[in-house]
Amino acid sequence: MPRLLRYGSFSVVASVLGASYYYYAVASPLYTEAEWHRVSQRTAALIDRRIDIPVPESTTERREYVVRSSKETMKDIWNEQIRSIVDWIYSWSH
Amino acid sequence: MSGQLEVSAPSRSILNDKWDVVLSNLVVKTGLGFGAGVFASVLFFKRRAFPVWLGVGFGLGRGYAEGDAIFRSHAGLRAVRA
């Protein structure tokens, strides 16, 4: 490869990389909106105890339990699916 | 007949929340290490493979260390003030 071409390609790659870095990180820090940056910041904050994982509220009040057999639940799911399929087929004529 | 018990409890437990943070962080750090390895390999090492493996190793190690710190921390534990 001629020396001029080598220098030219090097300068093109270097200027593209430099411009990319400038616009991504310095001029307007777009990386702060990236998901990887958010995940990394959240992990660091968790380790430094600046934030916490929210804990669901627990209560000692009385609760209502619904006890049903698995068979009845499966019947309901089956019937719902059958109904939705039939509705879908009937929707072809509308 | 075995009855099914439906409780209006939250669907996600604390173990899942921690695992969610740790695994996503592991993926992010491994990806960053991979990217840095590719960058170094192309620019400085004539496209050899070892910088990529080195970067992936650094990323996995950092992800493991931070995950270990999160699992050892008190994050997400229910606290009671006495």
Short mmCIF file of N, CA and C in Angstrom, two decimals:
data_model
loop_
_atom_site.label_atom_id
_atom_site.label_comp_id
_atom_site.label_asym_id
_atom_site.label_seq_id
_atom_site.Cartn_x
_atom_site.Cartn_y
_atom_site.Cartn_z
N MET A 1 0.85 -1.19 0.00
CA MET A 1 0.00 0.00 0.00
C MET A 1 0.89 1.25 0.00
N PRO A 2 0.62 2.16 -0.89
CA PRO A 2 1.44 3.38 -0.91
C PRO A 2 1.33 4.14 0.41
N ARG A 3 2.40 4.87 0.65
CA ARG A 3 2.45 5.57 1.94
C ARG A 3 1.36 6.63 2.06
N LEU A 4 1.07 7.30 0.94
CA LEU A 4 0.06 8.35 0.97
C LEU A 4 -1.32 7.78 1.30
N LEU A 5 -1.61 6.61 0.66
CA LEU A 5 -2.90 5.98 0.91
C LEU A 5 -3.02 5.54 2.37
N ARG A 6 -1.93 5.03 2.90
CA ARG A 6 -1.93 4.58 4.29
C ARG A 6 -2.20 5.75 5.24
N TYR A 7 -1.50 6.85 5.02
CA TYR A 7 -1.71 8.03 5.86
C TYR A 7 -3.14 8.57 5.69
N GLY A 8 -3.59 8.53 4.44
CA GLY A 8 -4.94 9.02 4.19
C GLY A 8 -5.99 8.21 4.91
N SER A 9 -5.89 6.86 4.81
CA SER A 9 -6.88 6.02 5.46
C SER A 9 -6.80 6.17 6.98
N PHE A 10 -5.57 6.29 7.50
CA PHE A 10 -5.42 6.49 8.94
C PHE A 10 -6.06 7.79 9.40
N SER A 11 -5.85 8.85 8.63
CA SER A 11 -6.43 10.13 9.04
C SER A 11 -7.94 10.11 8.92
N VAL A 12 -8.48 9.41 7.91
CA VAL A 12 -9.95 9.33 7.78
C VAL A 12 -10.54 8.58 8.96
N VAL A 13 -9.93 7.41 9.28
CA VAL A 13 -10.45 6.61 10.40
C VAL A 13 -10.33 7.39 11.71
N ALA A 14 -9.18 8.06 11.90
CA ALA A 14 -8.97 8.81 13.14
C ALA A 14 -9.95 9.97 13.25
N SER A 15 -10.20 10.66 12.15
CA SER A 15 -11.13 11.80 12.23
C SER A 15 -12.56 11.32 12.44
N VAL A 16 -12.95 10.19 11.82
CA VAL A 16 -14.30 9.66 12.03
C VAL A 16 -14.47 9.25 13.49
N LEU A 17 -13.47 8.55 14.02
CA LEU A 17 -13.56 8.13 15.42
C LEU A 17 -13.60 9.33 16.35
N GLY A 18 -12.76 10.33 16.07
CA GLY A 18 -12.74 11.52 16.92
C GLY A 18 -14.05 12.28 16.87
N ALA A 19 -14.60 12.43 15.66
CA ALA A 19 -15.87 13.15 15.54
C ALA A 19 -16.99 12.38 16.23
N SER A 20 -16.98 11.05 16.08
CA SER A 20 -18.00 10.23 16.74
C SER A 20 -17.91 10.39 18.25
N TYR A 21 -16.69 10.32 18.76
CA TYR A 21 -16.51 10.47 20.21
C TYR A 21 -16.97 11.85 20.67
N TYR A 22 -16.63 12.89 19.89
CA TYR A 22 -16.98 14.25 20.30
C TYR A 22 -18.49 14.42 20.36
N TYR A 23 -19.19 13.98 19.31
CA TYR A 23 -20.63 14.22 19.29
C TYR A 23 -21.38 13.27 20.22
N TYR A 24 -20.81 12.10 20.51
CA TYR A 24 -21.52 11.13 21.37
C TYR A 24 -21.27 11.41 22.84
N ALA A 25 -20.09 11.92 23.18
CA ALA A 25 -19.73 12.00 24.59
C ALA A 25 -19.47 13.41 25.09
N VAL A 26 -19.10 14.34 24.23
CA VAL A 26 -18.69 15.66 24.71
C VAL A 26 -19.74 16.73 24.38
N ALA A 27 -20.08 16.88 23.11
CA ALA A 27 -20.96 17.97 22.70
C ALA A 27 -22.34 17.84 23.33
N SER A 28 -22.98 16.72 23.11
CA SER A 28 -24.25 16.43 23.79
C SER A 28 -24.15 14.99 24.25
N PRO A 29 -23.96 14.78 25.55
CA PRO A 29 -23.68 13.42 26.03
C PRO A 29 -24.85 12.46 25.80
N LEU A 30 -24.90 11.94 24.59
CA LEU A 30 -26.01 11.05 24.24
C LEU A 30 -25.94 9.72 24.98
N TYR A 31 -24.73 9.36 25.41
CA TYR A 31 -24.62 8.04 26.05
C TYR A 31 -25.37 7.98 27.37
N THR A 32 -25.66 9.17 27.96
CA THR A 32 -26.40 9.15 29.23
C THR A 32 -27.83 8.68 29.03
N GLU A 33 -28.33 8.74 27.79
CA GLU A 33 -29.69 8.26 27.54
C GLU A 33 -29.72 6.80 27.14
N ALA A 34 -28.54 6.19 27.00
CA ALA A 34 -28.50 4.79 26.54
C ALA A 34 -28.87 3.85 27.68
N GLU A 35 -29.43 2.70 27.27
CA GLU A 35 -29.88 1.72 28.27
C GLU A 35 -28.70 1.13 29.03
N TRP A 36 -27.58 0.89 28.34
CA TRP A 36 -26.42 0.31 29.03
C TRP A 36 -25.92 1.24 30.12
N HIS A 37 -25.97 2.56 29.84
CA HIS A 37 -25.52 3.52 30.85
C HIS A 37 -26.48 3.54 32.03
N ARG A 38 -27.77 3.44 31.75
CA ARG A 38 -28.76 3.44 32.82
C ARG A 38 -28.59 2.21 33.72
N VAL A 39 -28.39 1.05 33.10
CA VAL A 39 -28.19 -0.18 33.88
C VAL A 39 -26.93 -0.07 34.73
N SER A 40 -25.87 0.47 34.13
CA SER A 40 -24.61 0.58 34.86
C SER A 40 -24.73 1.54 36.04
N GLN A 41 -25.40 2.68 35.81
CA GLN A 41 -25.57 3.65 36.89
C GLN A 41 -26.43 3.10 38.01
N ARG A 42 -27.47 2.34 37.64
CA ARG A 42 -28.37 1.77 38.66
C ARG A 42 -27.62 0.75 39.50
N THR A 43 -26.78 -0.06 38.84
CA THR A 43 -26.00 -1.05 39.59
C THR A 43 -25.04 -0.37 40.55
N ALA A 44 -24.36 0.67 40.07
CA ALA A 44 -23.42 1.38 40.94
C ALA A 44 -24.14 2.02 42.12
N ALA A 45 -25.32 2.60 41.85
CA ALA A 45 -26.07 3.23 42.93
C ALA A 45 -26.56 2.21 43.95
N LEU A 46 -26.92 1.01 43.47
CA LEU A 46 -27.35 -0.05 44.41
C LEU A 46 -26.19 -0.48 45.30
N ILE A 47 -25.01 -0.61 44.69
CA ILE A 47 -23.86 -1.05 45.48
C ILE A 47 -23.46 0.04 46.48
N ASP A 48 -23.56 1.32 46.06
CA ASP A 48 -23.19 2.42 46.96
C ASP A 48 -24.31 2.80 47.92
N ARG A 49 -25.41 2.07 47.88
CA ARG A 49 -26.55 2.31 48.76
C ARG A 49 -27.17 3.69 48.56
N ARG A 50 -27.10 4.22 47.37
CA ARG A 50 -27.77 5.49 47.11
C ARG A 50 -29.23 5.26 46.75
N ILE A 51 -29.54 4.11 46.17
CA ILE A 51 -30.94 3.76 45.90
C ILE A 51 -31.18 2.37 46.46
N ASP A 52 -32.43 1.96 46.45
CA ASP A 52 -32.78 0.65 46.98
C ASP A 52 -33.79 0.00 46.03
N ILE A 53 -33.86 -1.30 46.09
CA ILE A 53 -34.88 -2.00 45.32
C ILE A 53 -36.20 -1.89 46.09
N PRO A 54 -37.26 -1.38 45.46
CA PRO A 54 -38.51 -1.20 46.20
C PRO A 54 -39.06 -2.53 46.71
N VAL A 55 -39.47 -2.51 47.97
CA VAL A 55 -40.02 -3.72 48.59
C VAL A 55 -41.53 -3.60 48.59
N PRO A 56 -42.26 -4.60 48.12
CA PRO A 56 -43.71 -4.53 48.14
C PRO A 56 -44.24 -4.48 49.56
N GLU A 57 -45.31 -3.72 49.74
CA GLU A 57 -45.89 -3.57 51.07
C GLU A 57 -46.44 -4.91 51.55
N SER A 58 -46.20 -5.20 52.80
CA SER A 58 -46.81 -6.39 53.39
C SER A 58 -47.78 -5.94 54.46
N THR A 59 -48.78 -6.72 54.68
CA THR A 59 -49.82 -6.35 55.62
C THR A 59 -50.21 -7.55 56.47
N THR A 60 -50.74 -7.25 57.64
CA THR A 60 -51.25 -8.32 58.50
C THR A 60 -52.77 -8.33 58.51
N GLU A 61 -53.37 -7.53 57.60
CA GLU A 61 -54.83 -7.49 57.56
C GLU A 61 -55.39 -8.76 56.94
N ARG A 62 -56.65 -8.97 57.14
CA ARG A 62 -57.29 -10.17 56.61
C ARG A 62 -57.39 -10.07 55.10
N ARG A 63 -57.20 -11.18 54.46
CA ARG A 63 -57.27 -11.21 53.01
C ARG A 63 -58.30 -12.23 52.56
N GLU A 64 -58.80 -12.01 51.37
CA GLU A 64 -59.77 -12.95 50.83
C GLU A 64 -59.06 -13.91 49.88
N TYR A 65 -59.18 -15.18 50.15
CA TYR A 65 -58.57 -16.20 49.30
C TYR A 65 -59.65 -16.83 48.43
N VAL A 66 -59.29 -17.10 47.21
CA VAL A 66 -60.21 -17.80 46.31
C VAL A 66 -59.60 -19.16 46.03
N VAL A 67 -60.29 -20.19 46.47
CA VAL A 67 -59.79 -21.55 46.29
C VAL A 67 -60.62 -22.22 45.22
N ARG A 68 -59.98 -22.62 44.15
CA ARG A 68 -60.67 -23.32 43.07
C ARG A 68 -59.81 -24.50 42.65
N SER A 69 -60.45 -25.47 42.09
CA SER A 69 -59.68 -26.62 41.63
C SER A 69 -58.99 -26.29 40.30
N SER A 70 -57.90 -26.97 40.05
CA SER A 70 -57.18 -26.76 38.79
C SER A 70 -58.05 -27.14 37.59
N LYS A 71 -58.91 -28.13 37.80
CA LYS A 71 -59.75 -28.60 36.70
C LYS A 71 -60.69 -27.49 36.23
N GLU A 72 -61.31 -26.80 37.19
CA GLU A 72 -62.21 -25.71 36.82
C GLU A 72 -61.45 -24.57 36.12
N THR A 73 -60.28 -24.27 36.60
CA THR A 73 -59.48 -23.22 35.97
C THR A 73 -59.15 -23.59 34.52
N MET A 74 -58.76 -24.85 34.31
CA MET A 74 -58.45 -25.29 32.96
C MET A 74 -59.68 -25.24 32.07
N LYS A 75 -60.84 -25.56 32.63
CA LYS A 75 -62.08 -25.47 31.84
C LYS A 75 -62.33 -24.03 31.41
N ASP A 76 -62.14 -23.10 32.34
CA ASP A 76 -62.36 -21.69 32.01
C ASP A 76 -61.42 -21.23 30.90
N ILE A 77 -60.16 -21.60 31.02
CA ILE A 77 -59.18 -21.20 30.00
C ILE A 77 -59.56 -21.79 28.65
N TRP A 78 -59.94 -23.06 28.66
CA TRP A 78 -60.34 -23.73 27.41
C TRP A 78 -61.54 -23.03 26.79
N ASN A 79 -62.57 -22.75 27.61
CA ASN A 79 -63.77 -22.11 27.07
C ASN A 79 -63.45 -20.72 26.53
N GLU A 80 -62.59 -19.99 27.21
CA GLU A 80 -62.24 -18.66 26.74
C GLU A 80 -61.54 -18.73 25.39
N GLN A 81 -60.65 -19.70 25.25
CA GLN A 81 -59.95 -19.85 23.98
C GLN A 81 -60.91 -20.22 22.86
N ILE A 82 -61.82 -21.16 23.16
CA ILE A 82 -62.80 -21.59 22.15
C ILE A 82 -63.64 -20.40 21.72
N ARG A 83 -64.10 -19.60 22.72
CA ARG A 83 -64.93 -18.44 22.40
C ARG A 83 -64.17 -17.43 21.54
N SER A 84 -62.92 -17.20 21.88
CA SER A 84 -62.16 -16.21 21.10
C SER A 84 -61.91 -16.71 19.69
N ILE A 85 -61.68 -18.02 19.52
CA ILE A 85 -61.47 -18.56 18.17
C ILE A 85 -62.76 -18.45 17.35
N VAL A 86 -63.88 -18.78 17.98
CA VAL A 86 -65.16 -18.70 17.25
C VAL A 86 -65.46 -17.25 16.88
N ASP A 87 -65.19 -16.32 17.81
CA ASP A 87 -65.39 -14.90 17.49
C ASP A 87 -64.54 -14.48 16.31
N TRP A 88 -63.32 -14.99 16.30
CA TRP A 88 -62.40 -14.63 15.22
C TRP A 88 -62.91 -15.15 13.88
N ILE A 89 -63.41 -16.40 13.90
CA ILE A 89 -63.93 -16.97 12.64
C ILE A 89 -65.15 -16.19 12.17
N TYR A 90 -66.05 -15.85 13.12
CA TYR A 90 -67.25 -15.09 12.73
C TYR A 90 -66.88 -13.69 12.25
N SER A 91 -65.75 -13.18 12.70
CA SER A 91 -65.37 -11.83 12.30
C SER A 91 -64.98 -11.76 10.83
N TRP A 92 -64.74 -12.92 10.20
CA TRP A 92 -64.38 -12.90 8.77
C TRP A 92 -65.52 -12.36 7.92
N SER A 93 -66.77 -12.62 8.35
CA SER A 93 -67.91 -12.23 7.51
C SER A 93 -68.30 -10.77 7.71
N HIS A 94 -67.68 -10.08 8.64
CA HIS A 94 -68.05 -8.68 8.89
C HIS A 94 -67.09 -7.73 8.22
N MET B 1 -58.85 -33.86 45.80
CA MET B 1 -58.56 -32.99 44.66
C MET B 1 -57.69 -31.83 45.12
N SER B 2 -56.68 -31.56 44.36
CA SER B 2 -55.77 -30.50 44.76
C SER B 2 -56.37 -29.14 44.41
N GLY B 3 -56.53 -28.30 45.41
CA GLY B 3 -57.10 -26.98 45.19
C GLY B 3 -56.05 -25.99 44.76
N GLN B 4 -56.47 -25.02 43.98
CA GLN B 4 -55.54 -23.99 43.56
C GLN B 4 -55.77 -22.75 44.40
N LEU B 5 -54.72 -22.24 44.99
CA LEU B 5 -54.83 -21.10 45.89
C LEU B 5 -54.39 -19.85 45.16
N GLU B 6 -55.30 -18.91 45.03
CA GLU B 6 -54.95 -17.66 44.37
C GLU B 6 -54.84 -16.57 45.42
N VAL B 7 -53.71 -15.96 45.48
CA VAL B 7 -53.46 -14.92 46.47
C VAL B 7 -53.11 -13.64 45.73
N SER B 8 -53.60 -12.53 46.22
CA SER B 8 -53.32 -11.26 45.55
C SER B 8 -51.98 -10.70 46.00
N ALA B 9 -50.98 -11.53 45.98
CA ALA B 9 -49.64 -11.10 46.37
C ALA B 9 -48.92 -10.55 45.16
N PRO B 10 -47.89 -9.74 45.34
CA PRO B 10 -47.12 -9.27 44.18
C PRO B 10 -46.48 -10.43 43.46
N SER B 11 -46.44 -10.32 42.14
CA SER B 11 -46.00 -11.47 41.34
C SER B 11 -44.49 -11.64 41.38
N ARG B 12 -43.74 -10.55 41.65
CA ARG B 12 -42.29 -10.67 41.58
C ARG B 12 -41.72 -10.73 42.98
N SER B 13 -40.79 -11.61 43.18
CA SER B 13 -40.15 -11.70 44.48
C SER B 13 -38.85 -10.93 44.45
N ILE B 14 -38.23 -10.78 45.61
CA ILE B 14 -37.03 -9.98 45.69
C ILE B 14 -35.86 -10.66 45.01
N LEU B 15 -35.87 -11.98 44.98
CA LEU B 15 -34.78 -12.69 44.30
C LEU B 15 -34.79 -12.36 42.82
N ASN B 16 -36.00 -12.28 42.22
CA ASN B 16 -36.08 -11.97 40.81
C ASN B 16 -35.60 -10.56 40.51
N ASP B 17 -35.94 -9.62 41.39
CA ASP B 17 -35.48 -8.24 41.19
C ASP B 17 -33.97 -8.16 41.20
N LYS B 18 -33.35 -8.83 42.15
CA LYS B 18 -31.88 -8.80 42.22
C LYS B 18 -31.27 -9.49 41.02
N TRP B 19 -31.83 -10.64 40.65
CA TRP B 19 -31.30 -11.36 39.49
C TRP B 19 -31.46 -10.52 38.23
N ASP B 20 -32.55 -9.76 38.15
CA ASP B 20 -32.77 -8.90 36.99
C ASP B 20 -31.64 -7.87 36.86
N VAL B 21 -31.32 -7.22 37.99
CA VAL B 21 -30.25 -6.22 37.98
C VAL B 21 -28.92 -6.86 37.64
N VAL B 22 -28.63 -7.99 38.29
CA VAL B 22 -27.31 -8.62 38.15
C VAL B 22 -27.10 -9.13 36.73
N LEU B 23 -28.11 -9.78 36.16
CA LEU B 23 -27.93 -10.35 34.82
C LEU B 23 -27.84 -9.25 33.75
N SER B 24 -28.67 -8.21 33.90
CA SER B 24 -28.57 -7.12 32.91
C SER B 24 -27.22 -6.42 33.01
N ASN B 25 -26.74 -6.24 34.24
CA ASN B 25 -25.43 -5.62 34.40
C ASN B 25 -24.32 -6.51 33.83
N LEU B 26 -24.46 -7.82 33.99
CA LEU B 26 -23.46 -8.74 33.44
C LEU B 26 -23.42 -8.65 31.91
N VAL B 27 -24.59 -8.59 31.31
CA VAL B 27 -24.65 -8.48 29.85
C VAL B 27 -24.04 -7.16 29.39
N VAL B 28 -24.36 -6.07 30.10
CA VAL B 28 -23.83 -4.76 29.71
C VAL B 28 -22.31 -4.73 29.83
N LYS B 29 -21.79 -5.21 30.94
CA LYS B 29 -20.34 -5.14 31.15
C LYS B 29 -19.60 -6.07 30.18
N THR B 30 -20.17 -7.23 29.91
CA THR B 30 -19.54 -8.12 28.94
C THR B 30 -19.54 -7.49 27.54
N GLY B 31 -20.64 -6.84 27.20
CA GLY B 31 -20.71 -6.17 25.90
C GLY B 31 -19.72 -5.03 25.79
N LEU B 32 -19.58 -4.27 26.86
CA LEU B 32 -18.60 -3.18 26.84
C LEU B 32 -17.18 -3.73 26.70
N GLY B 33 -16.89 -4.79 27.42
CA GLY B 33 -15.57 -5.41 27.31
C GLY B 33 -15.31 -5.94 25.91
N PHE B 34 -16.35 -6.56 25.33
CA PHE B 34 -16.23 -7.07 23.96
C PHE B 34 -15.95 -5.93 22.99
N GLY B 35 -16.70 -4.82 23.15
CA GLY B 35 -16.50 -3.68 22.25
C GLY B 35 -15.12 -3.08 22.39
N ALA B 36 -14.67 -2.94 23.62
CA ALA B 36 -13.32 -2.40 23.83
C ALA B 36 -12.27 -3.34 23.25
N GLY B 37 -12.51 -4.65 23.36
CA GLY B 37 -11.58 -5.63 22.80
C GLY B 37 -11.51 -5.55 21.29
N VAL B 38 -12.67 -5.43 20.65
CA VAL B 38 -12.70 -5.30 19.18
C VAL B 38 -11.98 -4.02 18.76
N PHE B 39 -12.27 -2.94 19.47
CA PHE B 39 -11.63 -1.65 19.19
C PHE B 39 -10.11 -1.77 19.28
N ALA B 40 -9.64 -2.33 20.38
CA ALA B 40 -8.19 -2.46 20.57
C ALA B 40 -7.58 -3.41 19.53
N SER B 41 -8.31 -4.49 19.24
CA SER B 41 -7.80 -5.46 18.28
C SER B 41 -7.62 -4.83 16.89
N VAL B 42 -8.63 -4.08 16.47
CA VAL B 42 -8.57 -3.48 15.13
C VAL B 42 -7.51 -2.38 15.07
N LEU B 43 -7.47 -1.55 16.12
CA LEU B 43 -6.60 -0.38 16.06
C LEU B 43 -5.14 -0.70 16.38
N PHE B 44 -4.91 -1.56 17.35
CA PHE B 44 -3.55 -1.70 17.87
C PHE B 44 -2.92 -3.08 17.66
N PHE B 45 -3.72 -4.14 17.43
CA PHE B 45 -3.16 -5.49 17.43
C PHE B 45 -3.38 -6.25 16.13
N LYS B 46 -3.56 -5.51 15.05
CA LYS B 46 -3.66 -6.14 13.72
C LYS B 46 -4.73 -7.23 13.66
N ARG B 47 -5.86 -6.94 14.26
CA ARG B 47 -7.05 -7.82 14.25
C ARG B 47 -6.79 -9.20 14.83
N ARG B 48 -5.94 -9.27 15.81
CA ARG B 48 -5.78 -10.55 16.51
C ARG B 48 -6.95 -10.76 17.45
N ALA B 49 -7.12 -11.99 17.88
CA ALA B 49 -8.33 -12.32 18.66
C ALA B 49 -8.15 -12.10 20.15
N PHE B 50 -6.91 -12.14 20.63
CA PHE B 50 -6.76 -12.15 22.10
C PHE B 50 -7.28 -10.90 22.80
N PRO B 51 -7.23 -9.67 22.18
CA PRO B 51 -7.81 -8.53 22.91
C PRO B 51 -9.32 -8.66 23.13
N VAL B 52 -10.01 -9.31 22.18
CA VAL B 52 -11.45 -9.50 22.33
C VAL B 52 -11.72 -10.43 23.51
N TRP B 53 -10.99 -11.55 23.58
CA TRP B 53 -11.20 -12.48 24.69
C TRP B 53 -10.83 -11.84 26.02
N LEU B 54 -9.77 -11.02 25.98
CA LEU B 54 -9.37 -10.32 27.19
C LEU B 54 -10.46 -9.35 27.65
N GLY B 55 -11.03 -8.61 26.70
CA GLY B 55 -12.10 -7.67 27.03
C GLY B 55 -13.33 -8.38 27.56
N VAL B 56 -13.70 -9.50 26.90
CA VAL B 56 -14.85 -10.27 27.38
C VAL B 56 -14.58 -10.79 28.80
N GLY B 57 -13.36 -11.22 29.04
CA GLY B 57 -13.01 -11.71 30.38
C GLY B 57 -13.10 -10.62 31.43
N PHE B 58 -12.59 -9.44 31.09
CA PHE B 58 -12.70 -8.31 32.02
C PHE B 58 -14.17 -7.99 32.29
N GLY B 59 -14.97 -7.98 31.24
CA GLY B 59 -16.39 -7.66 31.40
C GLY B 59 -17.11 -8.67 32.27
N LEU B 60 -16.86 -9.96 32.00
CA LEU B 60 -17.49 -11.01 32.81
C LEU B 60 -17.05 -10.90 34.27
N GLY B 61 -15.76 -10.63 34.47
CA GLY B 61 -15.26 -10.53 35.84
C GLY B 61 -15.86 -9.36 36.58
N ARG B 62 -15.98 -8.24 35.89
CA ARG B 62 -16.57 -7.08 36.57
C ARG B 62 -18.06 -7.31 36.85
N GLY B 63 -18.74 -7.91 35.87
CA GLY B 63 -20.15 -8.22 36.09
C GLY B 63 -20.34 -9.18 37.26
N TYR B 64 -19.46 -10.18 37.35
CA TYR B 64 -19.56 -11.13 38.46
C TYR B 64 -19.30 -10.43 39.80
N ALA B 65 -18.26 -9.57 39.83
CA ALA B 65 -17.92 -8.90 41.09
C ALA B 65 -19.05 -7.98 41.55
N GLU B 66 -19.63 -7.24 40.61
CA GLU B 66 -20.71 -6.34 41.00
C GLU B 66 -21.97 -7.11 41.39
N GLY B 67 -22.22 -8.22 40.68
CA GLY B 67 -23.35 -9.06 41.07
C GLY B 67 -23.15 -9.65 42.46
N ASP B 68 -21.93 -10.05 42.75
CA ASP B 68 -21.63 -10.57 44.08
C ASP B 68 -21.87 -9.50 45.14
N ALA B 69 -21.45 -8.25 44.84
CA ALA B 69 -21.66 -7.16 45.80
C ALA B 69 -23.14 -6.89 45.99
N ILE B 70 -23.92 -7.00 44.92
CA ILE B 70 -25.36 -6.74 45.06
C ILE B 70 -26.03 -7.84 45.87
N PHE B 71 -25.63 -9.08 45.63
CA PHE B 71 -26.25 -10.17 46.39
C PHE B 71 -25.86 -10.12 47.87
N ARG B 72 -24.70 -9.57 48.17
CA ARG B 72 -24.29 -9.46 49.57
C ARG B 72 -24.87 -8.22 50.25
N SER B 73 -25.39 -7.27 49.45
CA SER B 73 -25.86 -6.01 50.03
C SER B 73 -27.24 -6.20 50.66
N HIS B 74 -27.71 -5.14 51.29
CA HIS B 74 -29.02 -5.17 51.93
C HIS B 74 -30.10 -4.64 51.00
N ALA B 75 -29.77 -4.43 49.73
CA ALA B 75 -30.74 -3.85 48.80
C ALA B 75 -31.95 -4.74 48.68
N GLY B 76 -33.11 -4.13 48.80
CA GLY B 76 -34.34 -4.87 48.61
C GLY B 76 -34.82 -5.67 49.79
N LEU B 77 -34.11 -5.60 50.90
CA LEU B 77 -34.55 -6.33 52.09
C LEU B 77 -35.50 -5.45 52.89
N ARG B 78 -36.49 -6.08 53.45
CA ARG B 78 -37.46 -5.32 54.24
C ARG B 78 -36.84 -4.93 55.56
N ALA B 79 -36.84 -3.62 55.87
CA ALA B 79 -36.22 -3.13 57.10
C ALA B 79 -37.29 -2.73 58.10
N VAL B 80 -37.04 -3.01 59.34
CA VAL B 80 -37.98 -2.63 60.42
C VAL B 80 -37.25 -1.73 61.39
N ARG B 81 -37.81 -0.55 61.64
CA ARG B 81 -37.18 0.36 62.59
C ARG B 81 -37.68 0.08 63.98
N ALA B 82 -36.77 -0.16 64.90
CA ALA B 82 -37.15 -0.47 66.28
C ALA B 82 -36.97 0.78 67.13
#
